[in-house]
Coordinates of C-alpha atoms in Angstrom, one line a residue:
M1 CA 44.5 -17.9 -18.5
S2 CA 43.3 -20.9 -16.5
A3 CA 41.6 -23.7 -18.4
A4 CA 38.7 -23.4 -15.9
F5 CA 37.8 -20.0 -17.4
D6 CA 38.7 -20.5 -21.0
E7 CA 36.1 -21.8 -23.5
R8 CA 38.9 -22.6 -25.9
A9 CA 40.8 -24.8 -23.4
E10 CA 41.7 -28.3 -24.5
P11 CA 39.7 -31.2 -23.0
V12 CA 41.3 -32.7 -20.0
Q13 CA 40.6 -36.0 -18.2
S14 CA 38.5 -36.1 -15.1
A15 CA 40.5 -37.2 -12.1
E16 CA 37.5 -39.1 -10.7
H17 CA 36.5 -40.7 -14.0
P18 CA 39.5 -41.1 -16.3
S19 CA 37.2 -42.1 -19.2
R20 CA 35.4 -38.8 -19.1
T21 CA 36.7 -35.4 -20.3
V22 CA 35.7 -32.0 -19.0
R23 CA 35.9 -28.6 -20.6
G24 CA 35.9 -25.0 -19.1
R25 CA 32.8 -23.9 -17.2
A26 CA 31.6 -21.7 -20.0
A27 CA 31.4 -24.8 -22.2
A28 CA 29.1 -26.4 -19.7
G29 CA 26.7 -23.5 -19.9
E30 CA 27.8 -21.8 -16.7
P31 CA 28.3 -17.9 -16.7
R32 CA 31.7 -16.5 -16.4
P33 CA 32.6 -14.8 -13.1
R34 CA 31.7 -11.1 -13.0
F35 CA 33.1 -8.3 -10.8
D36 CA 31.4 -5.1 -9.7
T37 CA 33.0 -1.8 -10.5
L38 CA 35.2 -0.9 -7.6
T39 CA 35.0 2.6 -6.2
V40 CA 38.3 3.7 -4.7
P41 CA 38.0 6.7 -2.3
K42 CA 40.0 9.8 -3.0
A43 CA 43.2 10.0 -1.0
S44 CA 42.1 13.4 0.4
D45 CA 38.9 11.8 1.7
V46 CA 40.8 9.0 3.4
L47 CA 43.1 11.5 5.1
A48 CA 40.3 13.8 6.1
G49 CA 38.4 10.8 7.5
E50 CA 41.4 9.7 9.7
V51 CA 41.9 13.2 11.1
R52 CA 38.1 13.6 11.6
E53 CA 37.9 10.4 13.6
R54 CA 40.9 11.3 15.8
I55 CA 39.3 14.7 16.5
L56 CA 35.8 13.3 17.3
S57 CA 37.3 10.5 19.5
G58 CA 39.1 13.1 21.6
E59 CA 42.6 12.0 20.6
F60 CA 43.1 15.5 19.2
T61 CA 41.9 18.0 21.7
E62 CA 40.6 21.5 21.2
G63 CA 43.3 23.9 19.9
T64 CA 45.8 21.1 19.0
A65 CA 48.0 22.2 16.2
L66 CA 48.4 19.7 13.4
P67 CA 51.9 19.2 11.9
P68 CA 52.9 21.7 9.3
E69 CA 51.8 21.0 5.7
R70 CA 55.3 19.9 4.7
Q71 CA 55.5 17.3 7.6
L72 CA 52.0 16.0 6.7
V73 CA 53.2 15.4 3.2
E74 CA 56.3 13.5 4.4
Q75 CA 54.4 11.5 7.0
T76 CA 51.5 10.5 4.8
G77 CA 53.3 10.1 1.5
L78 CA 50.6 12.1 -0.2
S79 CA 51.0 15.1 -2.4
R80 CA 50.8 18.6 -1.2
A81 CA 47.6 19.2 -3.2
T82 CA 46.0 16.1 -1.6
V83 CA 46.9 17.2 1.9
R84 CA 45.6 20.7 1.3
E85 CA 42.3 19.3 0.0
A86 CA 41.9 17.2 3.1
L87 CA 42.5 20.2 5.3
R88 CA 40.0 22.2 3.4
I89 CA 37.4 19.5 3.8
L90 CA 37.8 19.6 7.6
E91 CA 37.8 23.4 7.6
V92 CA 34.4 23.4 5.9
E93 CA 33.2 20.9 8.5
R94 CA 34.4 23.4 11.1
L95 CA 36.7 20.7 12.6
L96 CA 39.8 22.7 11.8
E97 CA 40.6 26.4 12.0
I98 CA 43.1 27.5 9.4
R99 CA 45.1 30.4 10.7
P100 CA 47.3 32.3 8.2
G101 CA 50.6 33.9 8.7
R102 CA 53.5 33.4 11.1
G103 CA 52.5 31.1 13.9
G104 CA 49.5 30.0 11.9
G105 CA 48.5 26.5 10.7
A106 CA 45.7 24.0 11.2
F107 CA 44.2 23.9 14.7
V108 CA 41.6 21.5 16.0
H109 CA 38.1 22.9 16.6
R110 CA 35.8 20.4 18.3
P111 CA 32.1 20.8 17.3
G112 CA 29.8 22.4 19.7
R113 CA 26.2 23.6 19.9
E114 CA 26.8 26.3 17.2
S115 CA 28.0 23.6 14.8
L116 CA 24.7 21.7 15.3
A117 CA 22.7 24.9 15.0
N118 CA 24.4 25.8 11.7
T119 CA 23.9 22.3 10.3
V120 CA 20.2 22.3 11.2
R121 CA 19.8 25.8 9.6
L122 CA 21.5 24.6 6.4
V123 CA 19.1 21.6 6.2
I124 CA 16.1 23.8 6.9
R125 CA 17.1 26.3 4.1
G126 CA 18.5 23.7 1.7
Q127 CA 15.5 21.4 1.9
R128 CA 13.0 24.3 2.0
I129 CA 11.4 23.0 5.1
R130 CA 7.8 24.2 5.5
L131 CA 6.9 26.6 8.3
E132 CA 4.3 24.1 9.5
D133 CA 7.1 21.5 9.9
L134 CA 9.2 24.0 11.9
H135 CA 6.3 24.7 14.3
E136 CA 5.6 20.9 14.7
T137 CA 9.3 20.4 15.6
R138 CA 9.2 23.3 18.1
E139 CA 6.0 22.0 19.7
A140 CA 7.6 18.6 20.2
I141 CA 10.8 19.8 21.9
E142 CA 10.3 23.2 23.4
P143 CA 7.9 22.1 26.2
A144 CA 10.6 19.6 27.2
C145 CA 13.1 22.4 27.3
A146 CA 10.9 24.3 29.7
A147 CA 10.5 21.3 31.9
L148 CA 14.3 20.7 32.0
A149 CA 14.8 24.4 32.7
A150 CA 12.5 24.3 35.7
R151 CA 14.5 21.4 37.1
R152 CA 18.0 22.6 36.4
R153 CA 17.9 26.4 36.2
T154 CA 20.4 28.5 38.1
D155 CA 20.1 32.1 39.5
A156 CA 22.1 33.2 36.5
D157 CA 19.6 31.5 34.1
L158 CA 16.7 33.3 35.9
A159 CA 18.5 36.6 35.6
E160 CA 18.9 36.1 31.8
L161 CA 15.2 35.1 31.4
D162 CA 14.1 38.2 33.4
D163 CA 16.4 40.5 31.4
A164 CA 15.2 39.1 28.1
H165 CA 11.6 39.5 29.2
T166 CA 12.2 43.1 30.3
D167 CA 13.7 43.9 27.0
L168 CA 10.8 42.3 25.2
V169 CA 8.2 44.4 27.1
A170 CA 10.2 47.6 26.6
A171 CA 10.3 47.0 22.9
D172 CA 6.8 48.5 22.5
E173 CA 6.3 49.3 18.8
D174 CA 9.9 48.4 17.8
I175 CA 9.2 45.1 16.1
Q176 CA 12.8 44.2 15.4
R177 CA 13.7 44.7 19.1
F178 CA 10.8 42.6 20.1
L179 CA 11.8 39.8 17.8
R180 CA 15.4 39.8 19.0
A181 CA 14.2 39.8 22.7
N182 CA 11.8 37.0 21.9
I183 CA 14.5 34.8 20.4
R184 CA 16.8 35.6 23.3
W185 CA 14.2 34.5 25.8
H186 CA 13.4 31.2 24.1
N187 CA 17.1 30.4 23.7
A188 CA 17.6 31.2 27.4
V189 CA 15.0 28.7 28.3
A190 CA 16.8 26.0 26.3
R191 CA 20.2 26.9 27.8
A192 CA 18.7 26.7 31.3
G193 CA 17.8 23.1 30.5
E194 CA 21.5 22.2 30.1
N195 CA 20.9 19.8 27.2
E196 CA 23.4 20.6 24.4
L197 CA 21.4 18.9 21.6
L198 CA 18.2 20.8 22.5
I199 CA 20.1 24.1 22.8
G200 CA 21.4 23.6 19.3
F201 CA 18.1 22.6 17.8
M202 CA 16.3 25.5 19.5
S203 CA 18.8 28.0 18.3
A204 CA 18.3 26.9 14.7
L205 CA 14.5 26.7 15.0
S206 CA 14.2 30.1 16.7
Q207 CA 16.2 31.8 13.9
S208 CA 14.3 30.1 11.2
I209 CA 10.8 30.8 12.6
H210 CA 11.9 34.4 13.2
A211 CA 12.8 34.8 9.5
A212 CA 9.5 33.3 8.5
T213 CA 7.3 35.5 10.7
N214 CA 9.3 38.7 10.5
I215 CA 6.3 40.7 9.2
E216 CA 4.5 43.6 10.9
Q217 CA 1.0 42.4 10.2
F218 CA 1.8 39.2 12.2
M219 CA 3.6 40.8 15.2
D220 CA 0.8 43.2 16.0
A221 CA 0.0 44.7 19.4
D222 CA -2.2 41.8 20.5
I223 CA 0.3 39.1 19.7
R224 CA 3.1 41.1 21.4
K225 CA 0.9 41.5 24.6
L226 CA 0.0 37.9 24.8
T227 CA 3.5 36.7 24.1
A228 CA 4.9 38.9 26.9
R229 CA 2.2 37.5 29.3
A230 CA 3.0 33.9 28.3
H231 CA 6.7 34.4 28.8
A232 CA 6.1 35.8 32.3
R233 CA 3.9 32.8 33.3
I234 CA 6.4 30.3 32.0
T235 CA 9.3 32.1 33.7
E236 CA 7.3 32.0 36.9
A237 CA 7.0 28.2 36.6
I238 CA 10.7 27.9 35.9
R239 CA 11.5 30.1 38.9
D240 CA 9.2 27.9 41.1
R241 CA 10.9 24.7 39.8
D242 CA 7.5 23.5 38.7
S243 CA 8.4 21.4 35.6
E244 CA 4.8 20.3 34.9
A245 CA 3.5 23.8 34.8
A246 CA 6.4 25.0 32.7
M247 CA 5.8 22.2 30.2
R248 CA 2.1 22.8 30.1
R249 CA 2.3 26.6 29.7
M250 CA 5.0 26.3 27.0
T251 CA 2.9 23.8 25.1
R252 CA 0.0 26.2 25.1
H253 CA 2.2 29.1 24.1
V254 CA 4.0 27.5 21.2
C255 CA 0.8 25.8 19.9
G256 CA -1.1 29.1 20.0
F257 CA 1.8 30.9 18.2
A258 CA 1.8 28.2 15.5
R259 CA -2.0 28.6 14.9
A260 CA -1.7 32.4 14.7
A261 CA 1.2 32.0 12.2
A262 CA -0.8 29.6 10.0
E263 CA -3.8 32.1 10.0
V264 CA -1.8 35.2 9.4
D265 CA -2.8 35.7 5.7
Q266 CA -6.5 35.4 6.3
R267 CA -7.2 36.5 9.9
D268 CA -8.8 39.6 11.2
G269 CA -7.8 39.1 14.8
V270 CA -5.4 37.1 16.9
D271 CA -6.1 33.7 18.3
L272 CA -3.3 33.1 20.8
T273 CA -4.0 31.0 23.9
D274 CA -3.2 32.8 27.1
P275 CA -1.5 30.3 29.5
E276 CA -3.5 31.0 32.6
N277 CA -2.7 27.6 34.1

């Protein structure tokens, strides 16, 4: 051990003042050096991180087959168990698709809107997000979706909106059919806006709000009638490429829906705003 760190070290002469002697730092009242506990990442996490980065950077494209497990072991110098654990991590993250059998292996799966939607749904369920928070989020982003849809929609988008609306109206007393058509219409608005992040968020929000309001006493005849009318007016604005009207009507629609959902346990009637303008 160096004399500089040993309290028991023999005195030594000072180079600058030969008549003086110095001892170890501890003898002078100074604390010994300390080191924080080092956290060494698991080898499987390191390998998964490298593969993840190469997928997300675009180096590994969709459908690219990774080397067979045996080759990965040889190339990385890691154990078979470590390589398998790394592949499982990436499979759970939906960055790899593991196909069994002959011709199988690990294939790159780049994340898309469904990956985002699944992640948002997991956060909503795992954190037990309040219905009020879901509605606030929807009120913040869905009017923007409607405005984008009015600017970017195609004839195919209009056909999907019209078809979903027709299905919603035809549902009549079939609540489940009505709810499915309702989700379909709202997701069609988001897709028409051609913003992948908004599409993913709306997919997750629509499913979660559906699950929270899937009750007959909420989806009564008045709400279904006003919902159909609101959808028709918003679709009209999207068809006319009137982004301001689309945003305004969607804002009134989703805010009215949120109020009705909040009042469902104590209301006698329905208070949904009809978007006349």
